[in-house]
Amino acid sequence: MMDHIPNDSDCSDDSSASDNSIDRPTNFKCDGTRPEGKRSRPDAILMNPGPPALYRLNTERKSVSGTDGKVRKWTYGNRDENKQNKVILMVGETGTGKTTIINTMINYLLEVKFEDEEFYRITEEDEKYHDQSQSQTSAVTVYEAFAEENSTSLTIIDTPGFGDTEGYKKDKEISQFLTRLFSDKEDGIPYIDAVCFVMKASQNRLSNRQHYIFHSVLSLFGRDIENNIVFLLTHSDGGPPTDALNAINTAEIPCRKDEDNEPVHFLFNNRQKEKRVKRYERVLRSAWEMGEESMNEFLTLLEEENRKSVEMTLDVLQERRRLEACVSNLKDRIDEKESKTKELTEIQEVLEQNKDKIKTCENFEFTVTKSYKEKVPIVNEWPWNSYATCCSDCEENCHEWDCSWAIDPSWCWVMKKGHCTVCSGKCHHSKHVKENKKYVLKTKVVTMTFDELEKEYEHSGDQNEANFDKKIYETFKKENESTMRESDNKTGIEEKLKIDLEKIKEEKSKLVHEAYTSIVSLSKIALKADSAFTLLHLDFLIPRLKEEGKDEWMKKLEDLKKKGEEKKNKGALNQLLDYWNSFTGKK
């Protein structure tokens, strides 16, 4: 049952008006005045009698599948496929007034006027809070509004405040669930009309956290979204937002530009819900009308053919997931290779020290630090990191972070055309398992005899392909025949050890190449190729490219790193590193 909407001006010359209608226009004229007409009463619950009377719209609510309620869809009204639907992604730092702008958009759609002394909200912030800066939520909420009065409907994607006290772990979750929202077959959103950054009009510079917020969002999208990015400036007094525009230009944020080559922006004040006092009526009316004018301009802008499919955005998100998985897997495998190198070097030293005993066929004992892998339960992790996709054949963690959403290995981001893009063997997805376990590299000190070592290497060509490759051995032998003839004192074991070390070096080289290729691929399609999320991996990769002698590749990544040290990027990178170190427990 709908509550009656009190309105002192609710009078009509039409005595036949029913209780289900109010004297309101069907549409507004360009000058803001009303033609004669009526509009249907919104289906809403009275929360505060005001003035203005505050109402919460009754919405149909559901969760997008596979998100554990972290992506919610709230719908007001009945969908009409014949109406234009505009999809808007809202992003802003906690406390900028994003929630009030969302509700302002809904009131515009419902064609509510200042004289009505009403304000409707579709959001559900806690009533005890006076502003969004005190209200925290970790869910992405999609608000759909279909108003009978308007020929346009709105779909507003509200992201939680990026960069708040929960930091990196929360922002990773937002990115993950936006991806899920864009790709879901039933409730997914296939296109975007506008990406709206919300910030205060008085903002004269961007803090590290705000730089980080821009990077967080820009790193999600492809290059084709740049002309859809606009700014909604809150707490405006109606004057030129010089400070905010200077801050945006200084930060070099990619966005739509107007005829004066300034970032396209719209002004809003956040006083729509303030108690109506007669002495302040003029100021409050002005704030309301500024929002109406801005909404009119904003929706007019969206009427242009500027809609973008999220297909490239999904490509960016998927490539970024692969990059992160590749680098994570690369680090594990390099650790493994370096541990194996240490083991083989220890054995070489033992053989060198016991040459005389080997010549006389005398057996002897020695100790060596051996590395091995063990699959262990994943504990003390956030839900989205509590499951990993691992290759049983390669015994590797193919996707350790952000892998919780995949139903089975075939759905994992690292799979392409049915095969893994990360593990050593590029194995079929059927060779993988997704469970609450992952491989961990461990070491142990082992005591063994020379006879045991000799037997291990005698059969390595047949039984232990991981340690010895016959084809590589034959190639090595052919290339080094003269050296081998001169090394009468060297044993076959020593030669095989040397081959193993060469093989490890070759494998490391391939791993570094894979990571480099992923970064280059990402930089070609991402709107923000030099985002902090890409720069985070460079310190790990550049030294290894130097070891490989890949000067040209190294220079390319060094140039990318230099961009991160520029003023426009440094704040975001510093903030991300702070979050990352806190997230991983590093100092």
XYZ file of C-alpha atoms in Angstrom:
587
model
C 0.000 0.000 0.000
C 1.333 3.420 -0.959
C 1.415 6.258 1.557
C -0.422 9.475 0.737
C 2.024 12.197 -0.266
C 1.245 15.405 1.656
C 1.617 18.603 -0.338
C 0.252 22.012 0.637
C -0.047 22.946 -3.016
C -1.833 19.712 -3.911
C -4.848 21.463 -5.396
C -6.487 21.029 -8.761
C -9.274 22.648 -10.706
C -10.102 19.151 -11.895
C -12.564 17.957 -9.248
C -12.545 14.505 -10.772
C -8.907 13.916 -9.807
C -8.517 10.592 -8.046
C -6.511 9.923 -4.898
C -3.868 8.255 -7.065
C -2.787 11.442 -8.850
C -1.302 14.783 -7.970
C -1.330 18.059 -9.885
C 2.062 17.578 -11.533
C 3.178 17.846 -15.118
C 3.825 14.987 -17.477
C 6.870 16.909 -18.736
C 8.617 20.188 -17.951
C 9.271 23.028 -20.338
C 12.841 24.108 -21.024
C 12.462 27.126 -18.709
C 11.506 24.868 -15.817
C 7.827 25.865 -15.693
C 5.058 23.285 -15.744
C 2.433 22.752 -18.374
C -0.938 21.517 -17.221
C -1.099 17.825 -16.452
C -0.792 15.148 -13.824
C 1.744 12.513 -12.881
C 1.346 9.262 -11.030
C 2.205 9.187 -7.369
C 5.572 7.476 -6.781
C 5.398 4.187 -4.934
C 7.279 5.209 -1.803
C 7.375 5.095 1.995
C 7.371 8.300 4.029
C 10.520 8.421 6.179
C 10.366 12.012 7.463
C 7.474 14.506 7.089
C 9.898 17.399 6.479
C 9.613 19.802 4.850
C 10.823 18.589 2.507
C 9.058 15.271 3.042
C 11.618 12.509 2.614
C 10.514 9.278 0.911
C 12.204 5.988 0.161
C 11.094 4.433 -3.123
C 9.820 0.873 -2.998
C 12.134 -1.219 -5.128
C 12.339 -4.796 -6.281
C 15.661 -6.174 -5.055
C 17.826 -9.077 -6.180
C 21.468 -10.135 -6.200
C 23.468 -10.789 -9.333
C 24.306 -14.490 -9.456
C 27.724 -15.611 -8.306
C 28.494 -12.516 -6.229
C 27.336 -13.598 -2.745
C 25.105 -10.531 -2.543
C 27.995 -8.157 -3.231
C 26.399 -6.986 -6.508
C 22.803 -5.932 -5.944
C 20.181 -4.724 -8.387
C 17.355 -2.511 -7.112
C 14.598 -1.702 -9.593
C 11.926 0.979 -9.318
C 9.003 0.920 -11.729
C 8.311 -1.302 -14.702
C 10.772 -1.720 -17.531
C 9.598 -0.349 -20.873
C 11.727 -1.580 -23.762
C 10.487 1.314 -25.892
C 12.131 3.888 -23.613
C 15.740 4.979 -23.858
C 17.814 3.545 -21.048
C 21.030 5.322 -20.055
C 23.696 3.410 -18.117
C 25.881 5.473 -15.777
C 28.810 4.287 -13.662
C 29.308 6.452 -10.565
C 32.704 6.634 -8.892
C 33.881 8.875 -6.097
C 35.798 9.065 -2.875
C 33.785 8.428 0.254
C 32.282 11.707 1.462
C 32.016 13.530 -1.880
C 28.203 13.372 -1.953
C 27.797 10.610 -4.524
C 24.678 9.206 -2.853
C 22.900 12.572 -2.911
C 23.663 12.981 -6.621
C 22.186 9.549 -7.352
C 18.995 10.534 -5.564
C 18.999 13.915 -7.328
C 19.040 12.046 -10.650
C 16.081 9.940 -9.539
C 14.074 13.019 -8.475
C 14.761 14.591 -11.861
C 13.512 11.436 -13.544
C 10.359 11.558 -11.385
C 9.989 15.250 -12.333
C 9.828 16.458 -8.747
C 9.951 20.272 -8.389
C 11.219 22.441 -5.536
C 7.646 23.621 -4.833
C 6.544 20.048 -4.114
C 8.608 20.064 -0.910
C 9.442 16.403 -1.425
C 12.618 14.431 -1.961
C 12.750 10.776 -2.968
C 15.664 8.434 -2.513
C 16.330 5.072 -4.051
C 19.414 4.452 -1.901
C 19.248 3.017 1.586
C 21.863 4.754 3.674
C 21.505 4.377 7.436
C 18.998 6.951 8.711
C 21.219 7.925 11.657
C 23.953 9.113 9.289
C 23.859 12.651 7.952
C 26.248 12.108 5.078
C 27.744 9.304 3.061
C 31.182 9.799 4.614
C 29.928 7.955 7.701
C 28.043 5.230 5.850
C 30.117 2.305 4.647
C 29.105 -0.476 2.265
C 31.141 -2.990 0.353
C 28.487 -3.824 -2.244
C 28.190 -2.625 -5.832
C 24.563 -1.565 -6.274
C 22.759 -1.158 -9.589
C 19.787 1.198 -9.394
C 17.255 0.897 -12.212
C 14.607 3.604 -12.377
C 11.649 3.461 -14.784
C 9.343 6.440 -14.290
C 6.054 6.743 -16.159
C 6.529 10.501 -16.391
C 9.753 10.357 -18.366
C 10.660 8.979 -21.776
C 14.130 8.100 -20.458
C 15.035 5.494 -17.854
C 18.269 5.269 -15.881
C 20.564 2.466 -14.785
C 23.036 3.797 -12.228
C 25.944 1.613 -11.108
C 27.035 2.808 -7.689
C 30.499 1.701 -6.622
C 31.474 1.883 -2.937
C 33.927 4.625 -2.036
C 37.288 3.661 -3.515
C 40.369 4.229 -1.404
C 38.686 4.280 1.989
C 40.067 2.743 5.167
C 39.635 -0.818 3.857
C 42.074 0.000 1.058
C 43.479 -2.355 -1.541
C 41.635 -5.537 -0.565
C 38.245 -3.845 -0.933
C 39.121 -2.173 -4.236
C 40.223 -5.535 -5.652
C 36.815 -6.881 -4.725
C 35.036 -3.969 -6.442
C 37.018 -4.590 -9.623
C 36.166 -8.285 -9.493
C 32.436 -7.735 -9.060
C 32.243 -5.046 -11.755
C 33.742 -7.636 -14.071
C 31.093 -10.113 -12.989
C 28.366 -7.516 -13.554
C 29.570 -6.680 -17.064
C 29.854 -10.324 -18.122
C 26.791 -11.931 -16.465
C 24.474 -13.383 -19.122
C 21.234 -12.859 -17.194
C 21.729 -9.615 -15.264
C 24.806 -8.257 -17.003
C 25.234 -4.738 -18.335
C 26.568 -4.824 -21.910
C 27.256 -1.117 -22.427
C 28.114 2.161 -20.685
C 26.842 5.636 -21.586
C 28.876 7.608 -19.052
C 31.521 7.136 -16.381
C 30.952 9.872 -13.797
C 33.698 10.888 -11.377
C 32.225 12.678 -8.367
C 34.412 15.230 -6.589
C 33.951 18.474 -4.681
C 33.922 21.687 -6.713
C 36.307 23.301 -4.213
C 38.942 20.581 -4.648
C 42.150 22.406 -5.597
C 44.438 19.394 -5.771
C 44.178 15.638 -5.894
C 45.522 13.724 -2.911
C 47.411 10.443 -3.282
C 44.195 8.650 -2.446
C 42.241 10.493 -5.140
C 44.960 9.808 -7.715
C 44.683 6.170 -6.699
C 40.896 6.223 -7.155
C 41.227 7.529 -10.707
C 43.849 4.888 -11.495
C 41.677 2.180 -9.926
C 38.824 2.964 -12.289
C 40.758 3.976 -15.390
C 42.711 0.719 -15.252
C 39.407 -1.143 -15.705
C 38.524 0.346 -19.072
C 39.680 0.231 -22.685
C 40.835 3.260 -24.629
C 37.465 3.699 -26.312
C 35.775 4.861 -23.061
C 37.701 8.153 -22.750
C 34.993 10.281 -24.408
C 32.406 8.916 -21.956
C 34.184 10.174 -18.827
C 32.694 13.312 -17.248
C 32.841 15.003 -13.840
C 30.005 15.717 -11.410
C 31.135 18.473 -9.066
C 29.361 18.626 -5.705
C 28.946 21.282 -3.000
C 29.047 23.929 -5.726
C 28.029 27.549 -5.115
C 27.142 27.912 -8.773
C 30.332 29.744 -9.721
C 33.134 28.535 -12.006
C 34.775 25.434 -10.460
C 38.259 26.725 -11.261
C 40.018 24.789 -8.509
C 38.512 21.427 -9.455
C 39.178 21.888 -13.176
C 42.800 22.870 -12.500
C 43.214 19.755 -10.354
C 41.756 17.545 -13.101
C 43.954 19.117 -15.788
C 47.077 18.872 -13.633
C 46.407 15.189 -13.031
C 45.912 14.685 -16.807
C 42.818 12.541 -16.291
C 41.566 11.211 -19.662
C 38.025 12.542 -20.177
C 35.571 14.220 -22.536
C 36.444 17.837 -23.383
C 34.114 20.730 -24.253
C 34.504 23.402 -26.939
C 36.955 25.280 -24.686
C 39.028 22.112 -24.251
C 38.002 21.902 -20.602
C 36.854 18.678 -18.924
C 33.093 18.275 -19.347
C 31.552 18.849 -15.927
C 28.202 19.466 -14.247
C 27.523 21.398 -11.046
C 25.484 20.144 -8.100
C 24.782 21.252 -4.565
C 23.892 18.758 -1.855
C 21.138 20.668 -0.043
C 18.052 18.974 -1.493
C 17.240 17.243 1.804
C 17.926 20.211 4.083
C 15.078 21.444 6.226
C 13.144 24.223 4.515
C 13.423 27.481 6.439
C 11.857 30.551 4.872
C 14.872 32.828 5.302
C 17.028 30.321 3.343
C 14.431 29.438 0.725
C 16.169 31.410 -1.999
C 19.475 29.609 -1.463
C 17.835 26.186 -1.285
C 15.770 26.889 -4.419
C 18.894 27.953 -6.264
C 20.669 24.708 -5.253
C 17.705 22.629 -6.429
C 17.412 24.416 -9.766
C 21.167 24.134 -10.389
C 20.804 20.360 -10.046
C 17.835 20.363 -12.450
C 19.753 22.377 -15.022
C 22.816 20.146 -14.715
C 20.720 16.995 -15.094
C 19.046 18.420 -18.189
C 22.446 19.193 -19.739
C 23.848 15.827 -18.675
C 21.017 13.765 -20.208
C 21.128 15.903 -23.354
C 24.809 14.995 -23.653
C 23.935 11.323 -23.328
C 21.502 11.568 -26.243
C 24.471 11.716 -28.593
C 25.737 8.504 -30.165
C 28.409 7.890 -27.566
C 27.414 4.561 -26.056
C 30.248 2.064 -25.634
C 30.163 -1.701 -25.396
C 32.017 -3.110 -22.405
C 33.678 -5.705 -24.647
C 37.048 -3.928 -24.687
C 36.704 -3.255 -20.976
C 36.295 -6.991 -20.373
C 39.381 -7.592 -22.523
C 41.341 -5.193 -20.295
C 40.050 -6.822 -17.129
C 40.809 -10.312 -18.392
C 44.291 -9.354 -19.607
C 44.997 -7.719 -16.256
C 43.922 -10.884 -14.425
C 46.227 -12.917 -16.667
C 49.074 -10.488 -16.082
C 48.694 -10.697 -12.315
C 48.381 -14.486 -12.444
C 51.380 -14.719 -14.773
C 53.572 -12.539 -12.556
C 52.483 -14.386 -9.400
C 53.153 -17.736 -11.049
C 56.436 -16.398 -12.450
C 57.651 -15.392 -8.993
C 56.840 -18.851 -7.622
C 58.590 -20.598 -10.481
C 61.655 -18.376 -10.303
C 61.878 -19.110 -6.584
C 61.674 -22.793 -7.446
C 64.378 -22.523 -10.118
C 66.650 -20.562 -7.812
C 66.126 -23.114 -5.049
C 66.934 -25.917 -7.491
C 70.013 -24.022 -8.643
C 71.189 -23.812 -5.053
C 70.654 -27.559 -4.602
C 72.608 -28.465 -7.738
C 75.404 -26.048 -6.868
C 75.758 -27.712 -3.457
C 76.056 -31.105 -5.177
C 78.680 -29.736 -7.564
C 80.724 -28.504 -4.613
C 80.469 -31.907 -2.910
C 81.692 -33.669 -6.076
C 84.585 -31.245 -6.432
C 85.609 -31.826 -2.823
C 85.454 -35.634 -3.181
C 87.103 -36.195 -6.549
C 89.680 -38.597 -5.131
C 86.997 -40.790 -3.552
C 85.006 -40.802 -6.772
C 88.098 -41.947 -8.752
C 88.641 -44.865 -6.386
C 84.938 -45.714 -6.437
C 84.663 -45.066 -2.723
C 81.186 -44.395 -1.427
C 80.658 -41.413 0.892
C 77.855 -39.482 2.631
C 76.983 -35.829 2.231
C 74.096 -33.448 3.019
C 72.211 -31.264 0.551
C 69.262 -28.831 0.829
C 66.536 -30.192 -1.438
C 63.445 -28.284 -2.515
C 60.055 -29.848 -2.946
C 56.410 -28.804 -3.386
C 53.595 -29.548 -1.003
C 49.923 -28.776 -1.454
C 48.560 -27.071 1.634
C 45.184 -25.583 2.664
C 44.653 -21.867 2.018
C 44.072 -20.226 5.396
C 43.623 -16.704 6.772
C 42.705 -15.260 3.377
C 39.868 -13.046 2.226
C 36.963 -14.953 0.580
C 37.956 -13.957 -2.961
C 41.447 -15.390 -2.369
C 40.384 -18.573 -0.581
C 40.336 -20.796 -3.691
C 43.047 -21.337 -6.291
C 43.194 -22.920 -9.731
C 46.180 -25.292 -9.838
C 47.653 -27.572 -12.489
C 48.014 -31.145 -11.240
C 50.478 -32.084 -13.984
C 52.812 -29.090 -13.557
C 52.143 -28.792 -9.810
C 51.782 -25.028 -10.105
C 49.434 -22.318 -8.843
C 47.979 -20.968 -12.082
C 45.563 -18.471 -10.524
C 45.921 -17.790 -6.837
C 44.419 -14.308 -6.383
C 40.811 -13.285 -7.173
C 39.889 -16.788 -8.297
C 36.932 -17.460 -6.012
C 34.203 -16.541 -8.531
C 35.070 -19.190 -11.169
C 32.695 -22.171 -11.049
C 35.425 -24.602 -12.157
C 38.873 -24.357 -13.814
C 37.375 -23.976 -17.306
C 35.831 -20.650 -16.173
C 39.068 -19.287 -14.746
C 40.465 -16.062 -16.221
C 43.761 -17.743 -17.086
C 42.077 -20.195 -19.470
C 42.004 -19.387 -23.171
C 40.565 -21.725 -25.799
C 40.384 -24.450 -23.194
C 44.049 -24.287 -22.174
C 45.881 -22.540 -19.361
C 47.893 -19.478 -20.361
C 50.022 -19.596 -17.206
C 51.294 -23.057 -16.237
C 54.508 -24.501 -17.688
C 52.784 -27.067 -19.881
C 49.933 -24.754 -20.983
C 47.799 -27.728 -20.019
C 44.129 -28.351 -20.790
C 41.691 -27.119 -18.156
C 40.813 -30.749 -17.340
C 44.310 -31.125 -15.860
C 43.501 -28.383 -13.355
C 41.638 -28.373 -10.060
C 40.021 -25.486 -8.224
C 40.018 -25.959 -4.484
C 40.887 -24.476 -1.118
C 44.542 -25.560 -1.539
C 47.674 -24.352 -3.272
C 51.247 -25.474 -3.864
C 53.944 -24.156 -1.549
C 57.688 -24.516 -2.129
C 59.516 -26.018 0.859
C 63.070 -27.176 1.571
C 64.603 -29.878 3.702
C 68.145 -31.018 4.488
C 68.717 -34.548 3.175
C 71.597 -36.923 3.910
C 72.481 -39.185 0.981
C 75.371 -41.263 -0.365
C 77.263 -40.874 -3.619
C 75.899 -44.261 -4.776
C 72.340 -42.969 -4.301
C 73.180 -39.817 -6.228
C 74.724 -41.824 -9.053
C 71.675 -44.090 -9.325
C 69.394 -41.035 -9.356
C 71.272 -39.530 -12.295
C 71.761 -42.804 -14.158
C 67.989 -43.136 -14.433
C 67.162 -39.437 -14.719
C 66.799 -39.645 -18.491
C 64.059 -42.263 -18.169
C 62.433 -41.614 -14.823
C 63.013 -38.015 -13.881
C 62.445 -35.807 -16.878
C 62.130 -32.810 -14.548
C 65.864 -33.074 -13.735
C 67.262 -34.335 -17.031
C 66.282 -33.977 -20.670
C 68.023 -36.404 -23.081
C 67.559 -34.127 -26.095
C 69.112 -31.183 -24.264
C 71.928 -33.442 -23.069
C 72.737 -34.633 -26.612
C 72.725 -31.044 -27.886
C 74.969 -29.933 -25.057
C 77.325 -32.879 -25.617
C 77.642 -32.138 -29.342
C 78.350 -28.445 -28.747
C 80.962 -29.184 -26.086
C 82.694 -32.352 -27.339
C 86.190 -30.832 -27.283
C 85.733 -29.505 -23.757
C 84.407 -32.849 -22.567
C 87.406 -34.720 -24.027
C 89.732 -32.469 -22.066
C 87.810 -32.967 -18.832
C 88.812 -36.528 -18.051
C 88.374 -35.969 -14.334
C 84.786 -34.801 -14.734
C 82.067 -37.332 -14.129
C 78.895 -37.802 -16.131
C 76.970 -36.565 -13.135
C 78.759 -33.238 -13.257
C 77.892 -32.820 -16.932
C 74.266 -33.587 -16.251
C 74.235 -31.092 -13.377
C 75.539 -28.471 -15.743
C 72.811 -29.326 -18.257
C 70.181 -29.051 -15.516
C 71.424 -25.585 -14.605
C 71.313 -24.519 -18.255
C 67.763 -25.802 -18.508
C 66.702 -23.863 -15.419
C 68.207 -20.706 -16.880
C 66.332 -21.250 -20.147
C 63.027 -21.765 -18.348
C 63.514 -18.604 -16.311
C 64.101 -16.699 -19.536
C 60.795 -17.934 -20.969
C 58.921 -16.933 -17.829
C 60.280 -13.399 -17.916
C 59.339 -13.139 -21.583
C 55.751 -14.179 -20.802
C 55.389 -11.494 -18.134
C 56.866 -8.840 -20.420
C 54.470 -9.818 -23.236
C 51.484 -9.527 -20.873
C 52.460 -6.009 -19.807
C 52.994 -4.865 -23.400
C 49.643 -6.353 -24.421
C 47.908 -4.631 -21.516
C 49.462 -1.243 -22.331
C 48.084 -1.430 -25.886
C 44.429 -1.809 -24.903
C 44.176 -0.134 -21.488
C 42.948 3.448 -21.205
C 45.539 4.018 -18.494
C 48.544 2.012 -19.694
C 50.760 3.589 -17.044
C 48.316 2.929 -14.219
C 49.692 2.159 -10.783
C 48.447 -1.424 -11.119
C 50.762 -2.004 -14.088
C 53.695 -0.128 -12.561
C 53.495 -2.294 -9.442
C 55.097 -5.228 -11.308
C 57.954 -3.387 -13.012
C 60.473 -3.433 -10.146
C 60.296 -7.210 -10.198
C 60.635 -7.607 -13.974
C 63.231 -4.984 -14.962
C 66.205 -6.556 -13.078
C 65.415 -9.952 -14.601
C 65.305 -8.502 -18.101
C 68.720 -7.013 -17.361
C 70.007 -10.472 -16.389
C 68.692 -11.784 -19.700
C 70.434 -9.022 -21.652
C 67.108 -7.809 -23.070
C 68.193 -4.160 -23.220
C 65.424 -3.044 -25.577
C 62.690 -4.665 -23.496
C 64.220 -3.324 -20.311
C 64.279 0.230 -21.734
C 60.598 -0.019 -22.688
C 59.605 -0.965 -19.150
C 61.951 1.638 -17.662
C 60.236 4.303 -19.786
C 56.886 3.061 -18.468
C 58.246 3.235 -14.927
C 59.413 6.830 -15.466
C 55.835 7.781 -16.307
C 54.857 6.393 -12.931
C 57.327 8.759 -11.293
C 55.726 11.769 -12.956
C 53.578 13.986 -10.788
C 50.328 12.787 -12.404
C 51.031 9.152 -11.428
C 53.333 9.206 -8.403
C 50.586 9.844 -5.867
C 48.546 6.878 -7.097
C 51.558 4.574 -7.102
C 52.607 5.613 -3.587
C 49.076 5.032 -2.298
C 48.862 1.632 -3.982
C 52.226 0.579 -2.585
C 51.047 1.579 0.895
C 47.895 -0.508 0.430
C 49.833 -3.423 -1.095
C 52.413 -3.515 1.696
C 49.642 -3.428 4.271
C 47.738 -6.122 2.355
C 50.743 -8.455 2.096
C 52.144 -7.672 5.550
C 55.303 -6.033 4.207
C 56.863 -2.927 5.700
